[in-house]
Coordinates of C-alpha atoms and ligand atoms in Angstrom, one line a residue:
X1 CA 0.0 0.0 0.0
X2 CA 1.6 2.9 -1.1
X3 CA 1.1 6.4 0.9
X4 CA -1.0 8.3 -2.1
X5 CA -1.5 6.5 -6.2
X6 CA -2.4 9.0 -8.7
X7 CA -5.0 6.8 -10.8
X8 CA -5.2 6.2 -14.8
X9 CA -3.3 9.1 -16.0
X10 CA -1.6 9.5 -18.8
X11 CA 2.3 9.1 -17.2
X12 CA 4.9 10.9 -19.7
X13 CA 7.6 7.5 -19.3
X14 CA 10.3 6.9 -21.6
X15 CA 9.5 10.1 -23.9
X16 CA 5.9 9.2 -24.4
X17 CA 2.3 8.9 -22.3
X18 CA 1.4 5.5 -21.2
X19 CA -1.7 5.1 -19.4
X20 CA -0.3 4.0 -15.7
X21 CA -1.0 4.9 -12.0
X22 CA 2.0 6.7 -10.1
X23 CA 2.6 6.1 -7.0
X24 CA 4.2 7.5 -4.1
X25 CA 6.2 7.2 -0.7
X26 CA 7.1 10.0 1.4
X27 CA 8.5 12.4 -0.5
X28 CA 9.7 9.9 -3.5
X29 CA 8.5 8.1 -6.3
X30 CA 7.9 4.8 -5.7
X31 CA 6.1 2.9 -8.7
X32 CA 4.6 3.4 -12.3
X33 CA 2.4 0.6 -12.9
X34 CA -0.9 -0.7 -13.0
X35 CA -3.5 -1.6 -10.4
X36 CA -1.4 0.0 -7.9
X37 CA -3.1 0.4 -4.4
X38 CA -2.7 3.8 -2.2
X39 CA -3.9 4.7 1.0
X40 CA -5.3 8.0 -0.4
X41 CA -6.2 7.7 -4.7
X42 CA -6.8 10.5 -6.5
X43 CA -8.0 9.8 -10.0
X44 CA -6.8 11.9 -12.6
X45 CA -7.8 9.8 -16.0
X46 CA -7.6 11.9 -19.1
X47 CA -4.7 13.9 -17.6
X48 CA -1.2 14.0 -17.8
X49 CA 1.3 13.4 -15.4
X50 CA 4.5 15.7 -16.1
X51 CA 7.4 15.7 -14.2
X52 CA 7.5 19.1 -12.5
X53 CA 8.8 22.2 -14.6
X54 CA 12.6 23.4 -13.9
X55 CA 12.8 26.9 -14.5
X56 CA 16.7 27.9 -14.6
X57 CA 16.4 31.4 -15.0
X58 CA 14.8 33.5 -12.3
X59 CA 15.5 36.9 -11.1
X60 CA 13.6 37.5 -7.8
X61 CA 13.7 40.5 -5.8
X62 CA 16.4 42.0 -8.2
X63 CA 17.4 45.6 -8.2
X64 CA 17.2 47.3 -11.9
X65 CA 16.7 50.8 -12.9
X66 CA 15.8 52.3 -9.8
X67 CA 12.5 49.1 -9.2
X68 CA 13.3 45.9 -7.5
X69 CA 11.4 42.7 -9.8
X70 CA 8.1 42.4 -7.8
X71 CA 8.8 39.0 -6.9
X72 CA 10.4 37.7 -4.2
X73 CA 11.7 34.2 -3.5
X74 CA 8.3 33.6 -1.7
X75 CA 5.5 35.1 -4.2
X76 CA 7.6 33.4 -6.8
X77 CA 7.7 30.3 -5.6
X78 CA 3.8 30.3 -5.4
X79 CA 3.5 31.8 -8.8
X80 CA 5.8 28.7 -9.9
X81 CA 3.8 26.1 -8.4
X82 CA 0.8 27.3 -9.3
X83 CA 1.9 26.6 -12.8
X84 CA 3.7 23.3 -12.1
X85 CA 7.1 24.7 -11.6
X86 CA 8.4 23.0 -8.8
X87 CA 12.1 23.9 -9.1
X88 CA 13.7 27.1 -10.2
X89 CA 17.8 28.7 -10.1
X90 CA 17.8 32.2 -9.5
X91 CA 21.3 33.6 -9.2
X92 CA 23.5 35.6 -6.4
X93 CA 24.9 38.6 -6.9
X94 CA 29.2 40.5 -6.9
X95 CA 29.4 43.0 -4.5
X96 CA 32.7 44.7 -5.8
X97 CA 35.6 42.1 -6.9
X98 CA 34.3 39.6 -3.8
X99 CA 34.5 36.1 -4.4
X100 CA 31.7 33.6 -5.5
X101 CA 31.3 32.1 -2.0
X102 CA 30.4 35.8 0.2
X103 CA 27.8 36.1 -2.7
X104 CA 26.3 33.0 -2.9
X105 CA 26.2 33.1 1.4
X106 CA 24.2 36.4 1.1
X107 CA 21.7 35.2 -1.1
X108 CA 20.6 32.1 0.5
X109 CA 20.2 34.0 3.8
X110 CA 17.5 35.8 1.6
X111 CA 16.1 32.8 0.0
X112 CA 16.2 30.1 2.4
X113 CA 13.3 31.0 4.9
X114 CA 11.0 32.4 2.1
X115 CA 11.7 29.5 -0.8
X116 CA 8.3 27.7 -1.4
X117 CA 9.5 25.3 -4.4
X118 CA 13.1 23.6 -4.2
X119 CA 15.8 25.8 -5.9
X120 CA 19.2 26.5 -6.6
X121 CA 21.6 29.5 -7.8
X122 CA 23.7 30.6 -10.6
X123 CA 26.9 32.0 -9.3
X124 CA 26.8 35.6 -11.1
X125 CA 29.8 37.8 -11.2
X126 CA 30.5 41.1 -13.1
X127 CA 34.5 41.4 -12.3
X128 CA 36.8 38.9 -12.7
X129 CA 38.8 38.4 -9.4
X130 CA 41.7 35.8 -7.9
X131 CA 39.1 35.2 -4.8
X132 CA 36.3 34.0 -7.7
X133 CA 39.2 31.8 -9.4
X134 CA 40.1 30.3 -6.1
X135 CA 36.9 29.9 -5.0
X136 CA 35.4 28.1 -8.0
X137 CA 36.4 24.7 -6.3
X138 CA 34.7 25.3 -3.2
X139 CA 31.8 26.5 -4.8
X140 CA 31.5 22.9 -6.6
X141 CA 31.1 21.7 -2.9
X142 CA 28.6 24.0 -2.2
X143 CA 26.5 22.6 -4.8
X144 CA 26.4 24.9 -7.4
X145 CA 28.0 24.3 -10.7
X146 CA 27.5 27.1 -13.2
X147 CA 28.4 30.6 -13.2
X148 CA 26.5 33.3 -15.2
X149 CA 28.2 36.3 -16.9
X150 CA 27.8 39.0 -19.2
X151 CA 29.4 39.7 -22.7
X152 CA 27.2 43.3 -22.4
X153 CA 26.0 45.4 -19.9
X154 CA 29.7 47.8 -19.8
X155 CA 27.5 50.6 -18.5
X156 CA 26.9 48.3 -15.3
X157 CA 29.9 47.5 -14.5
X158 CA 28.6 43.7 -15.7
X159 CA 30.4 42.9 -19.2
X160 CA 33.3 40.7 -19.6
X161 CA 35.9 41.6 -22.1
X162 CA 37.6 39.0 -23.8
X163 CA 41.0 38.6 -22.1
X164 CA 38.0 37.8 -18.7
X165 CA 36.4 35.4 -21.1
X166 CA 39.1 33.7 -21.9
X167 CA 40.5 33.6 -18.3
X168 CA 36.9 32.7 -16.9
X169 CA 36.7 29.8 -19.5
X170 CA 39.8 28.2 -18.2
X171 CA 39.2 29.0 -14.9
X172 CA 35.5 27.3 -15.0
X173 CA 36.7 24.2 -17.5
X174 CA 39.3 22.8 -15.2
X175 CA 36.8 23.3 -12.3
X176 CA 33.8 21.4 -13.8
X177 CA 31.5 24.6 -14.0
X178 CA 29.4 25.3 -16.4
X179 CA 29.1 28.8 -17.8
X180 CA 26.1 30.3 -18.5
X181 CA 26.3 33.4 -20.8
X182 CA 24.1 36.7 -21.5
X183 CA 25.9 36.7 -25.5
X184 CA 25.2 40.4 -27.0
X185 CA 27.8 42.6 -28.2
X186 CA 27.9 44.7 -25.1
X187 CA 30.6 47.6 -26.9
X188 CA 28.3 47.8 -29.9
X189 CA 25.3 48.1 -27.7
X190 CA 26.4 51.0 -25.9
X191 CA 27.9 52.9 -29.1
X192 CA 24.1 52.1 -30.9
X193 CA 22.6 53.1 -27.8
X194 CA 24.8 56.5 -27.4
X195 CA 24.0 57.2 -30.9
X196 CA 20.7 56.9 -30.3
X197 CA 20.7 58.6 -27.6
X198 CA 22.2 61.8 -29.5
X199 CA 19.5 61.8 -32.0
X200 CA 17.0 62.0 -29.3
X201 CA 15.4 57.8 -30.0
X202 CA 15.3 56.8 -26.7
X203 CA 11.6 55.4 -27.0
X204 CA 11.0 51.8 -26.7
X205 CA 10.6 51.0 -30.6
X206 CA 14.5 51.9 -30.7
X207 CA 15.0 49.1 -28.4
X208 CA 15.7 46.9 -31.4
X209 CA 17.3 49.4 -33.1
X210 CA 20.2 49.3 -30.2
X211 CA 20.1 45.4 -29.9
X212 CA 19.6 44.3 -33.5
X213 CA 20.1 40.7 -33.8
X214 CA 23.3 40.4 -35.3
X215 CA 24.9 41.3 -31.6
X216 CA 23.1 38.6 -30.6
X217 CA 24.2 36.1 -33.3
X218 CA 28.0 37.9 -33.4
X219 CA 27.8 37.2 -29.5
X220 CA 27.5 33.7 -30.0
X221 CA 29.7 32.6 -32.6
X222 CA 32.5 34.8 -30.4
X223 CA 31.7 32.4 -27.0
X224 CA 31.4 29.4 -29.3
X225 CA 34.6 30.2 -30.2
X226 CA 36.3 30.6 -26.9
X227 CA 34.2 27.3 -26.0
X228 CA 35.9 25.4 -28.5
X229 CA 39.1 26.6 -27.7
X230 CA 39.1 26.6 -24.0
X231 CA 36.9 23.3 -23.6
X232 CA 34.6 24.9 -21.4
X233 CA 31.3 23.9 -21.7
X234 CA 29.0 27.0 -22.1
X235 CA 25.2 27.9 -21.5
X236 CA 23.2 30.8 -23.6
X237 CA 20.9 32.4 -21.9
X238 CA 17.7 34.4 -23.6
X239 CA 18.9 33.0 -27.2
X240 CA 16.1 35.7 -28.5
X241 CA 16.1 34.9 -32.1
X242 CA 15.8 31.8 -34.7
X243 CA 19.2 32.5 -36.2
X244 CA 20.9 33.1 -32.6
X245 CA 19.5 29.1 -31.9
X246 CA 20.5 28.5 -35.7
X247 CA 23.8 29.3 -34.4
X248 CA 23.8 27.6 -31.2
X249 CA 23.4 24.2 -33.5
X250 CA 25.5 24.9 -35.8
X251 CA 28.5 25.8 -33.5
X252 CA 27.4 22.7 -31.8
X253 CA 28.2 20.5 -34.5
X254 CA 31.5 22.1 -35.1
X255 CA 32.7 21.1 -32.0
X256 CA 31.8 24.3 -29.5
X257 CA 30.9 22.9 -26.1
X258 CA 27.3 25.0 -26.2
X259 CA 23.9 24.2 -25.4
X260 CA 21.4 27.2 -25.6
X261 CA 17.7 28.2 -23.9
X262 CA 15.2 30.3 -25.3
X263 CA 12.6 32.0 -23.2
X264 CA 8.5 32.0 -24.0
X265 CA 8.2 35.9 -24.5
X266 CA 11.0 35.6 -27.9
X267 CA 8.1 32.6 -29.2
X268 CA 4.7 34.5 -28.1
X269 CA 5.8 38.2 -28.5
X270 CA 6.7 40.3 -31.5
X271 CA 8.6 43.6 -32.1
X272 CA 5.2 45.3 -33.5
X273 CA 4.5 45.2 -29.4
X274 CA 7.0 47.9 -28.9
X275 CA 5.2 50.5 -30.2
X276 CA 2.1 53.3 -28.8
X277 CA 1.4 53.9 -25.5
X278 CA 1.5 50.6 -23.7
X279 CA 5.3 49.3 -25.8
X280 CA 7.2 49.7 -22.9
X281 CA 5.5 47.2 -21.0
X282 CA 6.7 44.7 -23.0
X283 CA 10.8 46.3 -22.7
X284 CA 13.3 43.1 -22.0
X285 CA 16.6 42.4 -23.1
X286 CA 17.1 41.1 -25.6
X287 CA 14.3 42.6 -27.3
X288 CA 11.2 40.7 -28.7
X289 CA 11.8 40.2 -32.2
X290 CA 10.2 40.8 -35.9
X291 CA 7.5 38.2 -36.4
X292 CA 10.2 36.2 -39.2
X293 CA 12.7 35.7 -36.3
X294 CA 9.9 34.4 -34.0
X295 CA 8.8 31.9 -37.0
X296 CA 12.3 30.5 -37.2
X297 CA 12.9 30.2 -33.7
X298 CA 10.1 27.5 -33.4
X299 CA 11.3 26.0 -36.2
X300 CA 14.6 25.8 -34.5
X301 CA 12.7 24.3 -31.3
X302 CA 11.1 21.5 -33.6
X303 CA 14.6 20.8 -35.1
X304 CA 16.3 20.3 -31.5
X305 CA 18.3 23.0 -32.0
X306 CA 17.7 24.3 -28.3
X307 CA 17.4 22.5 -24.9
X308 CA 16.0 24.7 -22.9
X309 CA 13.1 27.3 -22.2
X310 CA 13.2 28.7 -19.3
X311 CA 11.6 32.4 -18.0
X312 CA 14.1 35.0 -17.5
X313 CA 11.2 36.3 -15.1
X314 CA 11.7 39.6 -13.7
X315 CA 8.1 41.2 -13.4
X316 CA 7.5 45.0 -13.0
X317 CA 4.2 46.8 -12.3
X318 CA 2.9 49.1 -14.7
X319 CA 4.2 51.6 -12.0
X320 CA 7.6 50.4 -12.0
X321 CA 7.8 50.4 -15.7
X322 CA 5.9 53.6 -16.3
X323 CA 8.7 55.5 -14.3
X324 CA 10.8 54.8 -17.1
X325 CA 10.8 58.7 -18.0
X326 CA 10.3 57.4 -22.2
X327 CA 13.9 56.6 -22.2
X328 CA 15.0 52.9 -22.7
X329 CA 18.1 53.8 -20.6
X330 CA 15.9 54.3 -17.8
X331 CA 13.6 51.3 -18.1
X332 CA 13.4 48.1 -15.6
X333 CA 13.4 45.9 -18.2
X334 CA 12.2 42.4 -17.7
X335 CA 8.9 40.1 -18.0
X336 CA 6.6 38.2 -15.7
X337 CA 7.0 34.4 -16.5
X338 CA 7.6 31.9 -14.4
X339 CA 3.9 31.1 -14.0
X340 CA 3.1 30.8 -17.4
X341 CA 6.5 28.9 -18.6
X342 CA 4.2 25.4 -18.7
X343 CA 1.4 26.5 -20.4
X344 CA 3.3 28.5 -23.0
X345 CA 5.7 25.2 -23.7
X346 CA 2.9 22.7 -23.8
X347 CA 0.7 25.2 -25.8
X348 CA 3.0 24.6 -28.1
X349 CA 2.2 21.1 -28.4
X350 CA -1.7 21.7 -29.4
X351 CA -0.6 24.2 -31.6
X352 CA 1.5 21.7 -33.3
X353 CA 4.5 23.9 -33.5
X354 CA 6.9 20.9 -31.3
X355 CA 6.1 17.5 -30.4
X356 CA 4.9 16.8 -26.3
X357 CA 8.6 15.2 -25.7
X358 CA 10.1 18.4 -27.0
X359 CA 7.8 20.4 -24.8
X360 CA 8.4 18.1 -21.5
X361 CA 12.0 18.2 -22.1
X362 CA 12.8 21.8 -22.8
X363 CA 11.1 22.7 -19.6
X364 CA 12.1 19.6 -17.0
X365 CA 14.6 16.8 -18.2
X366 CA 17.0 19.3 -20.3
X367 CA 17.2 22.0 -17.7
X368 CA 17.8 19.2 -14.9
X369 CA 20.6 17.4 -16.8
X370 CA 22.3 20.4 -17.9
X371 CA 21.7 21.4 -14.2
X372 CA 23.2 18.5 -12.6
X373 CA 19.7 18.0 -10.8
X374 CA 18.5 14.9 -12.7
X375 CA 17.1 12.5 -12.3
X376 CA 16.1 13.9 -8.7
X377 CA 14.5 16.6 -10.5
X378 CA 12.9 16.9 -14.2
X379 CA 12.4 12.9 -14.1
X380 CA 9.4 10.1 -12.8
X381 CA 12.2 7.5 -12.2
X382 CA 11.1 5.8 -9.4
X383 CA 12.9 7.0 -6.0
X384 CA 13.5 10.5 -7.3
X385 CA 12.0 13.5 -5.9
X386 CA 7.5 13.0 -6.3
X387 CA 7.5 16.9 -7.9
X388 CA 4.8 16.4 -10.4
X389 CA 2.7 18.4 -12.6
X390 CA -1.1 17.4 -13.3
X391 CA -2.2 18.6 -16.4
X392 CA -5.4 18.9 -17.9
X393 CA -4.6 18.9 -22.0
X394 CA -8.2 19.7 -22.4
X395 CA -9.7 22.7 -21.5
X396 CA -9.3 26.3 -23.0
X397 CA -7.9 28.6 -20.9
X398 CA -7.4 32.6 -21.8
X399 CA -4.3 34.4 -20.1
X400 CA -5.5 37.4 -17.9
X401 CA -3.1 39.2 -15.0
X402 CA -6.5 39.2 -13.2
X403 CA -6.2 35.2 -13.0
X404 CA -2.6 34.8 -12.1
X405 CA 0.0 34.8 -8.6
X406 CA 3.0 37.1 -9.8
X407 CA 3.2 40.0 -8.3
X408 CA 2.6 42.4 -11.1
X409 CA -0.9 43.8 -12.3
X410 CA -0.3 43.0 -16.4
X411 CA 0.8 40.1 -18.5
X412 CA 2.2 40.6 -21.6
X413 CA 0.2 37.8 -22.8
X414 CA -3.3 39.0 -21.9
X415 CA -5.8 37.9 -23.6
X416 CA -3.8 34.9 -25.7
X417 CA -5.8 31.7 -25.6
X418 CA -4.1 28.7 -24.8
X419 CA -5.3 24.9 -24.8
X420 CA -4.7 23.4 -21.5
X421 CA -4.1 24.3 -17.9
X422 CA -2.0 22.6 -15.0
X423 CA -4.6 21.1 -12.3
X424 CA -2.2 20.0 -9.2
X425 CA 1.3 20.4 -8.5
X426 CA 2.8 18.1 -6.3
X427 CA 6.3 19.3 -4.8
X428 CA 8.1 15.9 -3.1
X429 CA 5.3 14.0 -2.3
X430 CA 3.2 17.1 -1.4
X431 CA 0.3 18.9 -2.8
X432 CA 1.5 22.4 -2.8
X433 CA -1.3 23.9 -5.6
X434 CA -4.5 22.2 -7.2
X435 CA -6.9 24.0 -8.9
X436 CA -9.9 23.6 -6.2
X437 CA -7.8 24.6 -3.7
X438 CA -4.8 26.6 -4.6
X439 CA -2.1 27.3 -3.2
X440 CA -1.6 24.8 -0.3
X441 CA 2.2 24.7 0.6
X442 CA 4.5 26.7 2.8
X443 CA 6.9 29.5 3.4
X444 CA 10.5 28.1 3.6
X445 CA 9.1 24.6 2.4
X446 CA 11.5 24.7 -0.6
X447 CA 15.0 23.3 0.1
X448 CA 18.4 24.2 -1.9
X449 CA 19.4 21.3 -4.0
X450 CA 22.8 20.8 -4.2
X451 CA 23.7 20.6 -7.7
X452 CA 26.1 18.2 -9.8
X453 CA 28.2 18.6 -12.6
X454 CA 26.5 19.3 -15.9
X455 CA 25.6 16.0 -18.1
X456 CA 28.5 16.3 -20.9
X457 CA 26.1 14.7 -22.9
X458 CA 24.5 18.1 -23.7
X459 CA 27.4 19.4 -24.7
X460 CA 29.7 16.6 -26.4
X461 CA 27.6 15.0 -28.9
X462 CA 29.2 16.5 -31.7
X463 CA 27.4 17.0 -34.9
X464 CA 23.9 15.4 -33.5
X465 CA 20.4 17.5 -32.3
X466 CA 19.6 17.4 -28.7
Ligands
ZN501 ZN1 18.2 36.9 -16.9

């Protein structure tokens, strides 16, 4: 007798749905079968039963532009787990040249007793430094395996140039990290933006005009570069266009050590957004793109060019992002996501754009194993962690901010009707959000996972798709 079976779903095993009951112990997984026998059943026929949603890029309660992102590690976690994210890696942050442990310290005495979903960081630095270079073993211990930089933001004190690159490559390949990369052309950024500036086209539709996509796609050839020649493995983040993920495969099958995510507002949202009264609502960086490069990037998607989507959520209010005085330089820029990362994957799947394993792995198995979290996370495997998504893959369901938990009072995707909805989320063998109830789990419930080293697999097999 098992402590709780979830009976006659639809159980995504071995990249497909087989009608099975899951069962589980505790907090684990203990049996996909049939006829299996629970102290408490819940039947769930007709729905199906997801590994939990890994979101890898989260920016709670993050100072930008004079606002701080409206979430916090709690009212983010619930936003998560309402829509059957059940892990998420937000990231710490440098203060001055300070090594990767004081920061990574500081930030899970912020998260710890508000996490509501299990999590992890990204080790985040701006300046390269001997303390984050010595550090970088001890950080393996800690758990956390990737570090996240910058090829732009100068401005900020963030970018990398390419002597730091090349030294931070080294550094992180003979460590086991992984490096996860913000690739845009941060010089050329600033000199489009200056010049724009000058001419007085600070308004959001010039947003695109300072960040065209060729400092995206320039971006990643240059890391893939370094990546082949250092060895490092090497993560892009926010790959915002069809020819950027182009790349990415590509640069793969010439023997860069790359894998690359893509985020649901560069396959929902176009450039024609950024324009009248209401365009800077929709300001992050990299911009949305023209509706061709949207096209190709779910082509790219159906082609396994990409492993990942995750959110890059970082929600403002209309308040916070009207205070952006009509200049992009002054903008919070950033978009509500997490919540919505799911539906927007899966949506994809009625829509026939990717195939359900495509959608399930972009947003749990991929992220994990790239992650060093799986199969505890992003998996059913028996005796890995029970976080589960139940999804209903029939019912329509419209997006409004009205009906969603992130703390912000728009969503860029109001209005767009999806097919599907998540109906239970189940976070180590607990219900922590159904849709009768909602949210049903607990302040400082979530736990840091201590992380592994990345799954070379992602990153070795030369010259074949994900
Ligand atoms: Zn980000």
């Amino acid at each position: 007798m098992f402590d709780f079976v979830l009976k006659n779903g639809q159980v995504f095993w071995n990249d497909a749905l087989v009608q099975a009951d899951l069962a589980v112990n505790g907090e684990h997984i203990a049996a996909v079968g049939s006829n299996l026998k629970g102290k408490n059943e819940i039947e769930v026929s007709g729905r199906w039963i997801l590994p939990g949603a890994v979101d890898v890029h989260t920016h709670f309660s993050l100072p930008f532009a004079g606002a701080i992102s409206a979430d916090d590690f709690y009212s983010g976690s619930i936003a998560g787990a309402c829509g059957g994210v059940t892990t998420f890696i937000d990231f710490t942050a440098q203060k001055g040249d300070e090594g990767v442990l004081e920061s990574l310290k500081r930030r899970r005495e912020e998260a710890d007793g508000l996490v509501a979903i299990d999590y992890s960081l990204h080790a985040c630095i701006g300046r390269y430094s001997e303390q984050v270079v010595e550090q970088l073993p001890m950080l393996a211990a800690h758990g956390v395996t990737s570090l996240k930089i910058f090829m732009a933001y100068g401005r900020s004190g963030l970018m990398q140039n390419d002597v730091n690159l090349y030294r931070i490559l080294n550094a992180c390949r003979d460590n086991g990290i992984l490096v996860t990369v913000h690739a845009e052309n941060g010089e050329l950024i600033d000199y489009l933006t200056d010049n724009a500036s000058a001419a007085g086209n600070l308004g959001i539709e010039n947003l695109p005009v300072t960040r065209p996509v060729f400092t995206e796609t320039e971006a990643i050839r240059r890391l893939a570069d370094f990546s082949r020649h250092t060895g490092c493995k090497v993560y892009v983040v926010h790959v915002s266009s069809g020819e950027g993920a182009q790349i990415v495969a590509c640069e793969r099958q010439r023997g860069a050590h790359i894998a690359g995510e893509t985020c649901p507002q560069y396959l929902y949202l176009d450039d024609r957004l950024l324009t009248g009264p209401t365009g800077h609502f929709f300001g992050c960086c990299p911009p949305i793109r023209p509706l061709q490069q949207q096209q190709k990037l779910w082509q790219r998607f159906a082609a396994n060019d990409l492993a990942v989507v995750a959110t890059d959520h970082c929600p403002f209010t209309t308040t916070d992002k009207n205070s952006w005085d009509n200049k992009i330089t002054s903008l919070p820029m950033g978009l509500p996501g997490i919540e919505t990362l799911p539906l927007l994957v899966l949506n994809g799947v009625h829509s026939e754009k990717i195939s359900l394993q495509q959608a399930v792995k972009a947003i749990s198995e991929n992220p994990a194993r790239i992650f060093g979290l799986y199969p505890q996370k992003g998996s059913l495997v028996p005796g890995t962690d029970a976080d589960i998504m139940v999804y209903n893959p029939n019912c329509d369901h419209e997006i409004t901010a009205a009906s969603l938990h992130m703390k912000t009072d728009y969503s860029p995707y109001e209005g767009l009707h999806c097919r599907g909805c998540n109906e239970m989320t189940i976070l180590r063998g607990q219900v922590v959000y159904s849709h009768e109830k909602g949210w049903q789990g607990k302040k400082g419930g979530g736990r840091f996972i201590s992380r592994h080293a990345a799954d070379p697999e992602f990153f070795m097999k030369k010259g074949l798709p994900l």
